[in-house]
């Protein structure tokens, strides 16, 4: 089959279009013909080698975490899916590879594609949708009437998280550039802060939850937005000891994580704020909850650009540039 392969980590990687063997199918997996693949910052970061210690991939590697497609083969122990099912998924770490014609997907990570979505729209959802779900529902238990600050509302995670937080009944503040203010308002944001001209910590106070996705400078600003007892959930680091334990990292890596997060954990504790790092994971049952929200009309996919399969490198570079408005998708079929 054809696939885009990463041969070596690089600051500007060029994936190589190669003829490779079909992915080996395990008993608890289905083989999916890829119709569309979502492109994520995680693909770009892995290609730069940023996740070498956490995700020890062997190169050459087929990138791609999000897939929408059709089941063409079913493993011996698979019960919930059959040939011909239209499905979507965030692939499991160390089992990625949707920038290809076919990919093997764990049954436990898979869901039926939402009715009424195109394959491209469906492929835009899993990683960012599950990130928002695991941050706002699982970790924060966001409740009606609470106030949440979601950074970078115009990005892949932000555009989904705003809609989810509104569905959960929260008041939503977000950051965006002035050009994207109307866009994030159309997704439901109540308060929009121009991140290039204003400081969030001057404008937002007493918030319950922050979904942090930017750099160290904005992390401290995020901290000051919260009231004592509030929750700071970061998806862009630094990783904390709980995460190190959850992924059973080596003693050295756990020590590094403890050191990297010592400052923010200390400053958070001083303010009575809970700090947690989230590294989202594949999860079929949660994806089915998201499917229901999409089918009910509570959440809609936001696709910025669709690239043809041949232009996979261009799609990755576009995401890597960091200014996508919603999601970027590769269409194969
Ligand atoms: N830990 C996890 O599980 C996890 C999961 C998903 C994502 N992430 C991380 O979360 C971050 C966001 O991911 P994403 O997929 O949403 O990225 P993305 O789609 O590439 O984000 C692009 C958007 O961010 C906006 N933006 C850039 N800098 C900003 C700033 N300083 N303040 C506010 N908005 C800004 C851009 O708006 P303009 O064009 O107007 O600048 C653009 O619309 C990435 O670092 C990603 O790696 C982590």
Short mmCIF file of N, CA, C and O in Angstrom, two decimals, residues 175-180 193-199 321-323:
data_model
loop_
_atom_site.label_atom_id
_atom_site.label_comp_id
_atom_site.label_asym_id
_atom_site.label_seq_id
_atom_site.Cartn_x
_atom_site.Cartn_y
_atom_site.Cartn_z
N UNK A 175 -9.13 33.11 23.87
CA UNK A 175 -8.24 34.03 23.17
C UNK A 175 -8.24 33.70 21.68
O UNK A 175 -8.35 32.55 21.29
N UNK A 176 -8.13 34.77 20.88
CA UNK A 176 -8.04 34.62 19.42
C UNK A 176 -7.45 35.92 18.89
O UNK A 176 -7.47 36.94 19.59
N UNK A 177 -6.95 35.88 17.68
CA UNK A 177 -6.52 37.14 17.06
C UNK A 177 -7.78 37.89 16.61
O UNK A 177 -8.85 37.29 16.45
N UNK A 178 -7.66 39.20 16.41
CA UNK A 178 -8.83 40.02 16.10
C UNK A 178 -9.58 39.47 14.89
O UNK A 178 -10.82 39.44 14.86
N UNK A 179 -8.83 38.97 13.91
CA UNK A 179 -9.45 38.47 12.67
C UNK A 179 -10.34 37.26 12.94
O UNK A 179 -11.26 36.98 12.16
N UNK A 180 -10.09 36.53 14.03
CA UNK A 180 -10.87 35.32 14.32
C UNK A 180 -11.93 35.53 15.41
O UNK A 180 -12.57 34.56 15.83
N UNK A 193 -10.83 37.50 23.81
CA UNK A 193 -9.70 38.37 24.12
C UNK A 193 -8.67 38.27 23.00
O UNK A 193 -8.28 37.16 22.61
N UNK A 194 -8.28 39.42 22.48
CA UNK A 194 -7.29 39.46 21.41
C UNK A 194 -5.91 39.19 22.01
O UNK A 194 -5.36 40.04 22.71
N UNK A 195 -5.37 38.01 21.75
CA UNK A 195 -4.13 37.62 22.45
C UNK A 195 -2.93 38.45 22.02
O UNK A 195 -1.91 38.46 22.69
N UNK A 196 -3.08 39.18 20.90
CA UNK A 196 -1.94 39.99 20.45
C UNK A 196 -1.96 41.38 21.09
O UNK A 196 -0.95 42.06 21.11
N UNK A 197 -3.11 41.80 21.62
CA UNK A 197 -3.23 43.18 22.11
C UNK A 197 -3.61 43.27 23.58
O UNK A 197 -3.43 44.32 24.19
N UNK A 198 -4.14 42.19 24.15
CA UNK A 198 -4.65 42.26 25.53
C UNK A 198 -4.03 41.17 26.40
O UNK A 198 -3.52 40.17 25.88
N UNK A 199 -4.11 41.38 27.71
CA UNK A 199 -3.59 40.38 28.66
C UNK A 199 -4.75 39.73 29.38
O UNK A 199 -5.52 40.42 30.06
N UNK A 321 2.64 25.34 11.01
CA UNK A 321 2.77 26.80 11.05
C UNK A 321 1.94 27.41 12.19
O UNK A 321 2.17 28.55 12.60
N UNK A 322 0.94 26.66 12.68
CA UNK A 322 0.24 27.06 13.91
C UNK A 322 -0.88 28.08 13.74
O UNK A 322 -1.29 28.70 14.71
N UNK A 323 -1.41 28.24 12.53
CA UNK A 323 -2.48 29.22 12.35
C UNK A 323 -3.73 28.64 11.70
O UNK A 323 -4.51 29.36 11.09
#
